[in-house]
Coordinates of C-alpha atoms and ligand atoms in Angstrom, one line a residue:
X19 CA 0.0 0.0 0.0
X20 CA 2.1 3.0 -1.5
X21 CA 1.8 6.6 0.4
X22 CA 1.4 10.0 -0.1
X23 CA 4.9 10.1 0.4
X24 CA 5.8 7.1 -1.7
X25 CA 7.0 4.8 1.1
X26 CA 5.3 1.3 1.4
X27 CA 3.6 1.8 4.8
X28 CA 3.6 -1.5 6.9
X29 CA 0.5 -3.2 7.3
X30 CA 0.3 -5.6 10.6
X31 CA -2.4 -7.9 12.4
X32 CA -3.4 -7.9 16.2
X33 CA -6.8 -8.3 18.6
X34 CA -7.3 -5.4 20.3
X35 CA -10.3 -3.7 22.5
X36 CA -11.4 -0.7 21.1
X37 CA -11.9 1.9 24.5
X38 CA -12.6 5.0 22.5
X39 CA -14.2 6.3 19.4
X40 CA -13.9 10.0 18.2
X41 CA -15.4 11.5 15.3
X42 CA -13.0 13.0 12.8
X43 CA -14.1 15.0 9.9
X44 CA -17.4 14.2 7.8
X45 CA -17.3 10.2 7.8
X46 CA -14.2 9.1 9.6
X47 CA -13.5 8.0 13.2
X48 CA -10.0 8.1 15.5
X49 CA -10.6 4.6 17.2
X50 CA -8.3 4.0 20.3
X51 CA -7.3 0.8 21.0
X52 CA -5.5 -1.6 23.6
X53 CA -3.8 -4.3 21.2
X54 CA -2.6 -7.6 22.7
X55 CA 1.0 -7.2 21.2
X56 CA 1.7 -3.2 20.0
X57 CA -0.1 -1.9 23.3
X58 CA -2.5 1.4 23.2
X59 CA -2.6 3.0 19.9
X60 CA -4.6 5.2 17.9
X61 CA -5.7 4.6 14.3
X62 CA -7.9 6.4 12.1
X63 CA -10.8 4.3 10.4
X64 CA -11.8 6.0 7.0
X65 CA -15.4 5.8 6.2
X66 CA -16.9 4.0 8.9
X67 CA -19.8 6.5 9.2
X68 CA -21.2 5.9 6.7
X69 CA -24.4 3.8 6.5
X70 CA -23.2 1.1 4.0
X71 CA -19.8 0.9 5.9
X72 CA -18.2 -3.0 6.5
X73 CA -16.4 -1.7 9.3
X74 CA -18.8 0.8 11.3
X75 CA -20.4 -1.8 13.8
X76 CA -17.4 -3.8 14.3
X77 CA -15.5 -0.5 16.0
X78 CA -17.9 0.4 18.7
X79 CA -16.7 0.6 21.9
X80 CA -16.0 -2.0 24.6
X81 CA -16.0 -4.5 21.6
X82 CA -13.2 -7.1 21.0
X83 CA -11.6 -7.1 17.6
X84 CA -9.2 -8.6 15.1
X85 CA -7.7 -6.4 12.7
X86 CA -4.9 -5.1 10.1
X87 CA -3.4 -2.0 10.6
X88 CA -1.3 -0.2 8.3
X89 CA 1.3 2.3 9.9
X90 CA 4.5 0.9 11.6
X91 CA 4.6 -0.9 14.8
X92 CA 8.0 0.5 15.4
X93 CA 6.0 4.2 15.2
X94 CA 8.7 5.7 12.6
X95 CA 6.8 8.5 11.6
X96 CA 4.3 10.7 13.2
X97 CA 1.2 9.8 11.8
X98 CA -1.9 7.4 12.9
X99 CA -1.9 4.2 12.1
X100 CA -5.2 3.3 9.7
X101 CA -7.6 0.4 10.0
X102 CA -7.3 -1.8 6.7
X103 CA -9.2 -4.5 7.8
X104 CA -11.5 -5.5 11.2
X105 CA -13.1 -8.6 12.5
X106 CA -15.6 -9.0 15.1
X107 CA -14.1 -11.6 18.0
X108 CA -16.8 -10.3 20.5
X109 CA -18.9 -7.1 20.2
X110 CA -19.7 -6.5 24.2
X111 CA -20.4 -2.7 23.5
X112 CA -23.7 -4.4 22.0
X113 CA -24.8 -5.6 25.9
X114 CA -24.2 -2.6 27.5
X115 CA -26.5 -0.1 25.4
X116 CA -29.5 -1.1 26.9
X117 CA -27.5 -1.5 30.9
X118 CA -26.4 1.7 32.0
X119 CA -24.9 0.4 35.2
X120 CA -22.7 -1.7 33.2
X121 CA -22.0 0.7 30.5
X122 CA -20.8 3.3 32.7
X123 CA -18.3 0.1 34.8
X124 CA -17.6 -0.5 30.9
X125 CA -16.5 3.0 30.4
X126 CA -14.7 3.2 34.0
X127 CA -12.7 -0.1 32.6
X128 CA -12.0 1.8 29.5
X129 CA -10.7 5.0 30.5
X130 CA -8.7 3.3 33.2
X131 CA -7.1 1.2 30.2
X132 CA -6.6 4.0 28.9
X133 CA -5.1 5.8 31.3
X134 CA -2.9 3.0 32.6
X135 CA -1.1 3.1 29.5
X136 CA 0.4 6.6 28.9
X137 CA 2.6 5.8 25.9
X138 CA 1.7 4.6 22.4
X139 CA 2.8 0.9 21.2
X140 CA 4.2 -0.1 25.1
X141 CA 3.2 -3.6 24.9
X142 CA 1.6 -4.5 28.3
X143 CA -0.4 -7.7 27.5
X144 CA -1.4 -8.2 31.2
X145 CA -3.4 -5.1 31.3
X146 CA -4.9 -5.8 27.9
X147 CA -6.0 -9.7 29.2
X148 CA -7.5 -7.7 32.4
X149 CA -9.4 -5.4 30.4
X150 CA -10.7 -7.9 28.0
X151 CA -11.3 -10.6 30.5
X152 CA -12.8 -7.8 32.3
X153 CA -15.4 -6.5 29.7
X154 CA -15.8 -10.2 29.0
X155 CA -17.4 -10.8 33.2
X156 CA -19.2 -7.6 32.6
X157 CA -20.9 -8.8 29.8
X158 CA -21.4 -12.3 31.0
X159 CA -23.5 -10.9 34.0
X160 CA -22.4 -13.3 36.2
X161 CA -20.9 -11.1 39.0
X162 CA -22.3 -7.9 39.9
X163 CA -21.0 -5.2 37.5
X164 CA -19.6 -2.9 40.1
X165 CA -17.6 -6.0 42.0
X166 CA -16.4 -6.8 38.3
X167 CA -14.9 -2.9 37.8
X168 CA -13.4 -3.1 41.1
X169 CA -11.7 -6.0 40.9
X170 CA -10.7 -4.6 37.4
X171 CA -9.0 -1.3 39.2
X172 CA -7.8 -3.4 41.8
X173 CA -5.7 -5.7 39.0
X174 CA -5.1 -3.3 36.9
X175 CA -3.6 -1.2 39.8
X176 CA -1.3 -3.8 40.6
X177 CA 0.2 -4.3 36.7
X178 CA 0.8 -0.7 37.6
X179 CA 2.1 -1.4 40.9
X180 CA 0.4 0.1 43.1
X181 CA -2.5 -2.0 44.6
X182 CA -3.0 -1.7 47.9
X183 CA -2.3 -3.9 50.2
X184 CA -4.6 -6.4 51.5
X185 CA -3.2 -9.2 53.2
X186 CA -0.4 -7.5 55.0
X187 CA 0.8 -4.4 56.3
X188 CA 1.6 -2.0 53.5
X189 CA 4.2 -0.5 55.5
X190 CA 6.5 -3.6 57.0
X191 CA 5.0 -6.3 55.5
X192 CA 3.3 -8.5 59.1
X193 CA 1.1 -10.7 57.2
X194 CA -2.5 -10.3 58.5
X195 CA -5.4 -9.1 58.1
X196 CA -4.8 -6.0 59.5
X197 CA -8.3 -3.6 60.9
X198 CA -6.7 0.3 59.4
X199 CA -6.2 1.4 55.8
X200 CA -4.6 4.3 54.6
X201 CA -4.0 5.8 51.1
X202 CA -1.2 7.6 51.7
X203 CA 0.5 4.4 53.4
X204 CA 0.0 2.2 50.7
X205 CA -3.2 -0.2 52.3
X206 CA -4.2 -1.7 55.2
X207 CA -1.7 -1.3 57.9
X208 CA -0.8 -3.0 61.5
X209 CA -1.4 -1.0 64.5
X210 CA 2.3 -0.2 64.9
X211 CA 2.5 1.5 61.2
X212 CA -1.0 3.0 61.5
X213 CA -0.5 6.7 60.5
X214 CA -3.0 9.0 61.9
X215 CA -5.9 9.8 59.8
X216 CA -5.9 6.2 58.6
X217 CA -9.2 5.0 57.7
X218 CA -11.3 1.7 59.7
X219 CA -13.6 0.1 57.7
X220 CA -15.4 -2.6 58.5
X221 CA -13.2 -6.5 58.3
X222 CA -15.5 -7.3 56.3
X223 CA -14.5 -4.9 53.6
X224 CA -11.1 -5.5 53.7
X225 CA -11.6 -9.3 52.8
X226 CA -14.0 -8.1 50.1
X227 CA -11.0 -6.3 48.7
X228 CA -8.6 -9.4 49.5
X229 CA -11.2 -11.3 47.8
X230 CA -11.7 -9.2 44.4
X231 CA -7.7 -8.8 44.5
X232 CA -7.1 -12.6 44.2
X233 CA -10.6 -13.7 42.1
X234 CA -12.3 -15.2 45.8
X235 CA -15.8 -14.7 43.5
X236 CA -17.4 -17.1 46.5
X237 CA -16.2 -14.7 48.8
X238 CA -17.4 -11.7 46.5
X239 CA -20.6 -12.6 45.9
X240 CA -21.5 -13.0 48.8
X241 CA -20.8 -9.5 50.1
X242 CA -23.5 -7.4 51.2
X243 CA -23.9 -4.2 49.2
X244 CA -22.4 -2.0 52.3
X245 CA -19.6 -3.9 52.5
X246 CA -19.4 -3.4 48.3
X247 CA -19.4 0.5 49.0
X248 CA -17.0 0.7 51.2
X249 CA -14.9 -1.1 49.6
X250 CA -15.7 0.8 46.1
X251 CA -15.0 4.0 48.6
X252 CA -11.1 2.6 49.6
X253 CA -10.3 1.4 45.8
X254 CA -11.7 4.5 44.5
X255 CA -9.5 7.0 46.9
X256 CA -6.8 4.2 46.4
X257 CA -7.0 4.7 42.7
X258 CA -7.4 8.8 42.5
X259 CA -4.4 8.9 44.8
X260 CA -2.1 7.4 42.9
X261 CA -3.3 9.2 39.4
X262 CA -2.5 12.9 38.7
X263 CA -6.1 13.6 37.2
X264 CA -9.4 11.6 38.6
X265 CA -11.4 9.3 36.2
X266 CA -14.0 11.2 34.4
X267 CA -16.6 8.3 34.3
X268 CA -15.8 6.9 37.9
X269 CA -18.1 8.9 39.8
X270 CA -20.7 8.1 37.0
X271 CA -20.4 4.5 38.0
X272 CA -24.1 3.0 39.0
X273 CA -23.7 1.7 42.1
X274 CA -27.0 1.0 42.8
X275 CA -27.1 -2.6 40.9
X276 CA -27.0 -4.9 43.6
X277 CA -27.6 -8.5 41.7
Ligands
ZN26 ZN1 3.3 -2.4 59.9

């Protein structure tokens, strides 16, 4: 596929999750994506508003896709990569148009993709099998949507690394479940490391947190839905702590889903 500037661009395969779509110009779209092996990147996808377009539906957010990219994996050269070709693996976007609690978890997932991954074409294929695994639970129902997110955020903050810590102190380590958390510190932390303002939630919440942290869904399923918002609370503050600007579609999260 010859260039504008006469170079043979590079055209490439890889499944990706699409977290963004952005309208550019009359019938085009700037789709953002978290590929398996190239990382995030941005690619531009000619056409695809238009009614009679192949590739329209298949780029919707949330949505798990195959596709060929032209543009250069290596990123010589400034501009966006383009969408030659795209397959549908799993559309979940689909599921969550008529669910707004788990379309605004879906878009809490997304952004926190998104955000997680600051530079273009960084490869991190743990945090793209979270978010797709992820989107996948949502979509599945089988877990309440809010304990999905927030085990998301809570896996996703440790591919980041800095999840709190749950079964130990986040200060010296004593295993245990220890009774205070604090932000600042790290987690929950043993009486001796306890600084002051740190907050005590109830046990309970902190194993709902252990839980969602290592997959415990027995454990998490079981939680009562005070329990679930305090621990949403913690991995929330836990979250906005450690990122220099807070998640736009975090607060917009529908908490009030309880199945
Ligand atoms: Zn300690």
């Amino acid at each position: 596929m010859p260039t504008e500037s006469g170079y043979r661009r590079q055209l490439y395969r890889d499944d990706a999750v699409v977290l963004r779509v952005q309208k550019l110009g009359e019938s085009d779209r700037i789709i953002t994506l978290l590929t398996r092996r190239n990382g995030r990147l941005r690619a531009v996808a000619r056409g695809v508003r238009r009614t009679n377009s192949r590739f329209g539906a298949r780029l919707e957010p949330f949505g798990h896709i195959d596709l060929q990219l032209a543009g250069s994996p290596e990123g010589v050269g400034s501009s966006l990569h383009s969408v030659s070709q795209v397959e549908a693996v799993a559309l979940y976007g689909k599921q969550f148009l008529t669910d707004y609690p788990r379309y605004t978890a879906a878009s809490a997932i997304a952004e926190t993709a998104e955000r997680l991954t600051p530079i273009e074409r960084e490869p991190s294929l743990r945090l793209f099998q979270l978010t797709l695994g992820a989107l996948k639970a949502l979509a599945a129902g089988e877990h309440a949507g809010p304990l999905v997110l927030d085990a998301y955020l809570l896996r996703a903050m440790a591919t980041a690394g800095w999840a709190p810590a749950t079964s130990e102190c986040a200060v010296c380590g004593t295993p245990g479940q220890h009774a205070a958390f604090s932000v600042p510190a790290g987690g929950a932390v043993c009486p001796d490391c306890r600084p002051p303002g740190a907050a005590h939630p109830s046990p309970a919440t902190l194993g709902l947190m252990s839980a969602l942290t290592a997959g415990d869904w027995q454990v998490a399923d079981a939680s009562e839905p005070p329990v679930r918002r305090e621990c949403s609370g913690l991995v929330a503050a836990h979250l906005q702590w450690h990122m220099e600007r807070a998640l736009r579609s975090l607060p917009l999260v529908d908490r009030r889903e309880s199945s």
